[in-house]
C-alpha cells in the first residue's frame, strides 16, 4: 500500500517574506536634528543676552546721568559746609594763637596760592 | 565750644551749631531732600536748572576752592528748591508714588517704570519738563520708554 506520489509545493500565493530585518523601535530624532535644535535654542538665548546687554548699557547710562544731574546740587551743599568748617578753623586758630606775636592765622605752609583741601577736619 | 556729643533725640537743649556760616553770606536753606526723591527728580532738576548747574560747574572748573563758587552754589540750591516745590504742588501724588517705589526697589529706575511714566506724563503736562537721557544711540527708544524691556521685575 503506497501513497500516491505528490510533489510538495509552496502554499498558494507563495511563502511569506522572511523577516530578516532588525525590528527596532523609533528612538527619537537623530543626532543631527538634536544638534540643530540645541544650536538654534542656544542661538536664540545668546541673541536675547545680546539684547539684554544693550539694555543694561542704557540702564547704566540712565543711572549715571541721574547722578550727573545731581552733582552740582550736592557739591554746592558740600561746599557751603566745607566753607563753614574752613571759616571755623580759622577762627579757632586765631583764638588759640592770639598770644604768639607774628603769627599769621590761616597762612598756608605751601608757597602756592592754589587751593588745597584741609588735611584734617574737626567734626562739629 | 563743646566737644561732647549729645544725641539729638535725648538732648535737653535743642542743637545749636557751634560754628555757623559767617553772617555776611546770604542765607539759603539746604534742600534736605533724601536720596530717593532726589533720584526721582534728578532728570527734571537737570532739565529745569541746566543753566545754573552749568554755570556752577564751570565756576568749579575755574577754581576748586569752596569759597569761590558760593554764589553760584546758592543759585543751584534755590533752583532745585524751586523745582521740588513746584513738583510737590503739581504732581505730588505721582512724585510720591515714584520715589516710594524707588525706596522699595534699591533705587533702581527699571523696577519703577509704571509710576515713573505717570510722573513723566504729569511733569510734561503741568510743567513742560521732559526726561531726556543724553547719548542714546541714534534711532533707539529711550530706555524709560521701552514697552517690553528685558530687565524688570521678571527678567525675560
mmCIF file of C-alpha atoms in Angstrom, chain B:
data_model
loop_
_atom_site.group_PDB
_atom_site.id
_atom_site.type_symbol
_atom_site.label_atom_id
_atom_site.label_comp_id
_atom_site.label_asym_id
_atom_site.label_seq_id
_atom_site.Cartn_x
_atom_site.Cartn_y
_atom_site.Cartn_z
ATOM 1 C CA UNK B 1 32.594 125.273 72.113
ATOM 2 C CA UNK B 2 31.568 121.932 73.448
ATOM 3 C CA UNK B 3 33.161 118.833 72.030
ATOM 4 C CA UNK B 4 30.903 116.381 73.847
ATOM 5 C CA UNK B 5 28.500 114.638 71.582
ATOM 6 C CA UNK B 6 24.857 114.803 72.608
ATOM 7 C CA UNK B 7 22.338 112.630 70.897
ATOM 8 C CA UNK B 8 19.815 114.968 69.317
ATOM 9 C CA UNK B 9 16.769 112.948 70.365
ATOM 10 C CA UNK B 10 17.718 112.772 74.050
ATOM 11 C CA UNK B 11 19.478 116.133 74.461
ATOM 12 C CA UNK B 12 17.852 118.526 76.929
ATOM 13 C CA UNK B 13 18.589 121.520 74.713
ATOM 14 C CA UNK B 14 17.944 121.953 71.007
ATOM 15 C CA UNK B 15 21.023 121.548 68.849
ATOM 16 C CA UNK B 16 22.890 124.774 68.208
ATOM 17 C CA UNK B 17 25.542 124.858 65.530
ATOM 18 C CA UNK B 18 28.700 125.982 67.358
ATOM 19 C CA UNK B 19 30.327 127.123 64.133
ATOM 20 C CA UNK B 20 27.649 128.548 61.823
ATOM 21 C CA UNK B 21 28.285 130.053 58.417
ATOM 22 C CA UNK B 22 29.581 133.648 58.537
ATOM 23 C CA UNK B 23 26.644 136.026 58.791
ATOM 24 C CA UNK B 24 27.732 138.207 55.871
ATOM 25 C CA UNK B 25 26.686 135.466 53.448
ATOM 26 C CA UNK B 26 23.097 135.408 52.189
ATOM 27 C CA UNK B 27 21.129 132.643 53.828
ATOM 28 C CA UNK B 28 19.961 129.696 51.811
ATOM 29 C CA UNK B 29 18.028 126.806 53.298
ATOM 30 C CA UNK B 30 19.512 123.445 52.392
ATOM 31 C CA UNK B 31 17.341 121.255 50.233
ATOM 32 C CA UNK B 32 17.061 118.490 52.822
ATOM 33 C CA UNK B 33 15.554 116.060 50.327
ATOM 34 C CA UNK B 34 16.566 112.440 50.824
ATOM 35 C CA UNK B 35 18.124 110.286 48.155
ATOM 36 C CA UNK B 36 15.032 108.626 46.691
ATOM 37 C CA UNK B 37 13.117 111.845 45.934
ATOM 38 C CA UNK B 38 16.329 113.339 44.576
ATOM 39 C CA UNK B 39 16.820 110.367 42.301
ATOM 40 C CA UNK B 40 13.202 110.574 41.214
ATOM 41 C CA UNK B 41 13.576 114.285 40.423
ATOM 42 C CA UNK B 42 17.124 114.083 39.026
ATOM 43 C CA UNK B 43 16.296 114.375 35.340
ATOM 44 C CA UNK B 44 13.851 117.215 35.963
ATOM 45 C CA UNK B 45 16.464 119.052 38.031
ATOM 46 C CA UNK B 46 18.839 118.524 35.123
ATOM 47 C CA UNK B 47 16.293 119.938 32.685
ATOM 48 C CA UNK B 48 14.934 122.767 34.826
ATOM 49 C CA UNK B 49 18.206 124.024 36.378
ATOM 50 C CA UNK B 50 20.512 123.392 33.448
ATOM 51 C CA UNK B 51 21.801 126.973 33.210
ATOM 52 C CA UNK B 52 22.541 127.285 36.908
ATOM 53 C CA UNK B 53 24.127 123.845 37.081
ATOM 54 C CA UNK B 54 26.354 124.504 34.076
ATOM 55 C CA UNK B 55 27.329 127.869 35.480
ATOM 56 C CA UNK B 56 28.253 126.321 38.807
ATOM 57 C CA UNK B 57 30.274 123.508 37.265
ATOM 58 C CA UNK B 58 32.155 125.953 35.020
ATOM 59 C CA UNK B 59 32.904 128.023 38.090
ATOM 60 C CA UNK B 60 34.176 124.912 39.885
ATOM 61 C CA UNK B 61 36.364 124.138 36.898
ATOM 62 C CA UNK B 62 37.933 127.568 37.349
ATOM 63 C CA UNK B 63 38.820 127.005 40.980
ATOM 64 C CA UNK B 64 38.112 124.181 43.401
ATOM 65 C CA UNK B 65 38.086 126.475 46.420
ATOM 66 C CA UNK B 66 34.668 126.208 48.112
ATOM 67 C CA UNK B 67 34.736 129.954 48.748
ATOM 68 C CA UNK B 68 34.991 130.657 45.027
ATOM 69 C CA UNK B 69 31.564 129.430 43.915
ATOM 70 C CA UNK B 70 29.306 130.121 46.886
ATOM 71 C CA UNK B 71 27.072 132.486 44.927
ATOM 72 C CA UNK B 72 26.601 130.069 42.037
ATOM 73 C CA UNK B 73 26.034 127.270 44.544
ATOM 74 C CA UNK B 74 23.252 129.205 46.235
ATOM 75 C CA UNK B 75 21.594 129.684 42.862
ATOM 76 C CA UNK B 76 21.804 125.953 42.187
ATOM 77 C CA UNK B 77 20.211 125.135 45.536
ATOM 78 C CA UNK B 78 17.486 127.757 45.133
ATOM 79 C CA UNK B 79 16.648 126.455 41.682
ATOM 80 C CA UNK B 80 16.414 122.867 42.928
ATOM 81 C CA UNK B 81 14.237 124.027 45.789
ATOM 82 C CA UNK B 82 12.008 125.850 43.349
ATOM 83 C CA UNK B 83 11.667 122.743 41.218
ATOM 84 C CA UNK B 84 10.955 120.413 44.143
ATOM 85 C CA UNK B 85 8.257 122.715 45.492
ATOM 86 C CA UNK B 86 6.725 123.018 42.018
ATOM 87 C CA UNK B 87 6.755 119.231 41.693
ATOM 88 C CA UNK B 88 5.074 118.927 45.053
ATOM 89 C CA UNK B 89 2.432 121.462 44.107
ATOM 90 C CA UNK B 90 1.618 119.953 40.721
ATOM 91 C CA UNK B 91 2.446 116.246 40.784
ATOM 92 C CA UNK B 92 2.666 115.355 44.453
ATOM 93 C CA UNK B 93 0.827 112.048 44.140
ATOM 94 C CA UNK B 94 2.832 110.751 41.197
ATOM 95 C CA UNK B 95 6.075 112.030 42.682
ATOM 96 C CA UNK B 96 5.376 110.287 45.962
ATOM 97 C CA UNK B 97 4.410 107.052 44.223
ATOM 98 C CA UNK B 98 7.621 107.075 42.218
ATOM 99 C CA UNK B 99 10.055 107.823 45.000
ATOM 100 C CA UNK B 100 8.350 105.365 47.321
ATOM 101 C CA UNK B 101 8.781 102.762 44.612
ATOM 102 C CA UNK B 102 12.472 103.673 44.279
ATOM 103 C CA UNK B 103 12.820 103.454 48.030
ATOM 104 C CA UNK B 104 11.476 99.911 47.998
ATOM 105 C CA UNK B 105 13.433 98.766 44.950
ATOM 106 C CA UNK B 106 17.055 99.514 45.751
ATOM 107 C CA UNK B 107 16.692 102.878 43.979
ATOM 108 C CA UNK B 108 16.699 101.262 40.559
ATOM 109 C CA UNK B 109 14.739 103.012 37.834
ATOM 110 C CA UNK B 110 13.991 99.851 35.865
ATOM 111 C CA UNK B 111 11.841 98.386 38.639
ATOM 112 C CA UNK B 112 9.665 101.506 38.749
ATOM 113 C CA UNK B 113 8.657 102.239 35.174
ATOM 114 C CA UNK B 114 4.939 102.388 35.860
ATOM 115 C CA UNK B 115 4.980 105.190 38.457
ATOM 116 C CA UNK B 116 7.767 106.856 36.521
ATOM 117 C CA UNK B 117 5.652 107.082 33.381
ATOM 118 C CA UNK B 118 2.745 108.667 35.212
ATOM 119 C CA UNK B 119 5.170 111.127 36.826
ATOM 120 C CA UNK B 120 6.810 111.958 33.486
ATOM 121 C CA UNK B 121 3.386 112.480 31.931
ATOM 122 C CA UNK B 122 2.274 114.758 34.738
ATOM 123 C CA UNK B 123 5.528 116.736 34.664
ATOM 124 C CA UNK B 124 5.212 117.244 30.934
ATOM 125 C CA UNK B 125 1.581 118.318 31.123
ATOM 126 C CA UNK B 126 1.908 120.625 34.125
ATOM 127 C CA UNK B 127 5.462 121.978 33.896
ATOM 128 C CA UNK B 128 6.530 121.113 30.355
ATOM 129 C CA UNK B 129 9.608 119.236 31.543
ATOM 130 C CA UNK B 130 10.738 116.155 29.632
ATOM 131 C CA UNK B 131 13.088 113.467 30.846
ATOM 132 C CA UNK B 132 15.882 113.133 28.298
ATOM 133 C CA UNK B 133 18.923 110.905 28.682
ATOM 134 C CA UNK B 134 21.867 112.257 26.692
ATOM 135 C CA UNK B 135 23.885 109.977 24.441
ATOM 136 C CA UNK B 136 21.266 107.431 23.396
ATOM 137 C CA UNK B 137 22.329 105.610 20.192
ATOM 138 C CA UNK B 138 20.541 107.024 17.185
ATOM 139 C CA UNK B 139 17.155 105.552 16.292
ATOM 140 C CA UNK B 140 16.719 103.814 19.661
ATOM 141 C CA UNK B 141 13.845 104.347 22.068
ATOM 142 C CA UNK B 142 14.984 105.896 25.331
ATOM 143 C CA UNK B 143 15.204 103.153 27.919
ATOM 144 C CA UNK B 144 12.439 104.634 30.080
ATOM 145 C CA UNK B 145 10.002 104.424 27.148
ATOM 146 C CA UNK B 146 10.747 100.839 26.081
ATOM 147 C CA UNK B 147 7.452 98.918 26.100
ATOM 148 C CA UNK B 148 8.667 95.390 26.854
ATOM 149 C CA UNK B 149 12.114 95.552 28.447
ATOM 150 C CA UNK B 150 14.215 92.513 29.247
ATOM 151 C CA UNK B 151 15.197 93.747 32.681
ATOM 152 C CA UNK B 152 12.308 94.401 35.000
ATOM 153 C CA UNK B 153 10.862 92.674 37.993
ATOM 154 C CA UNK B 154 10.923 89.447 35.994
ATOM 155 C CA UNK B 155 13.925 89.042 33.741
ATOM 156 C CA UNK B 156 12.783 87.932 30.292
#
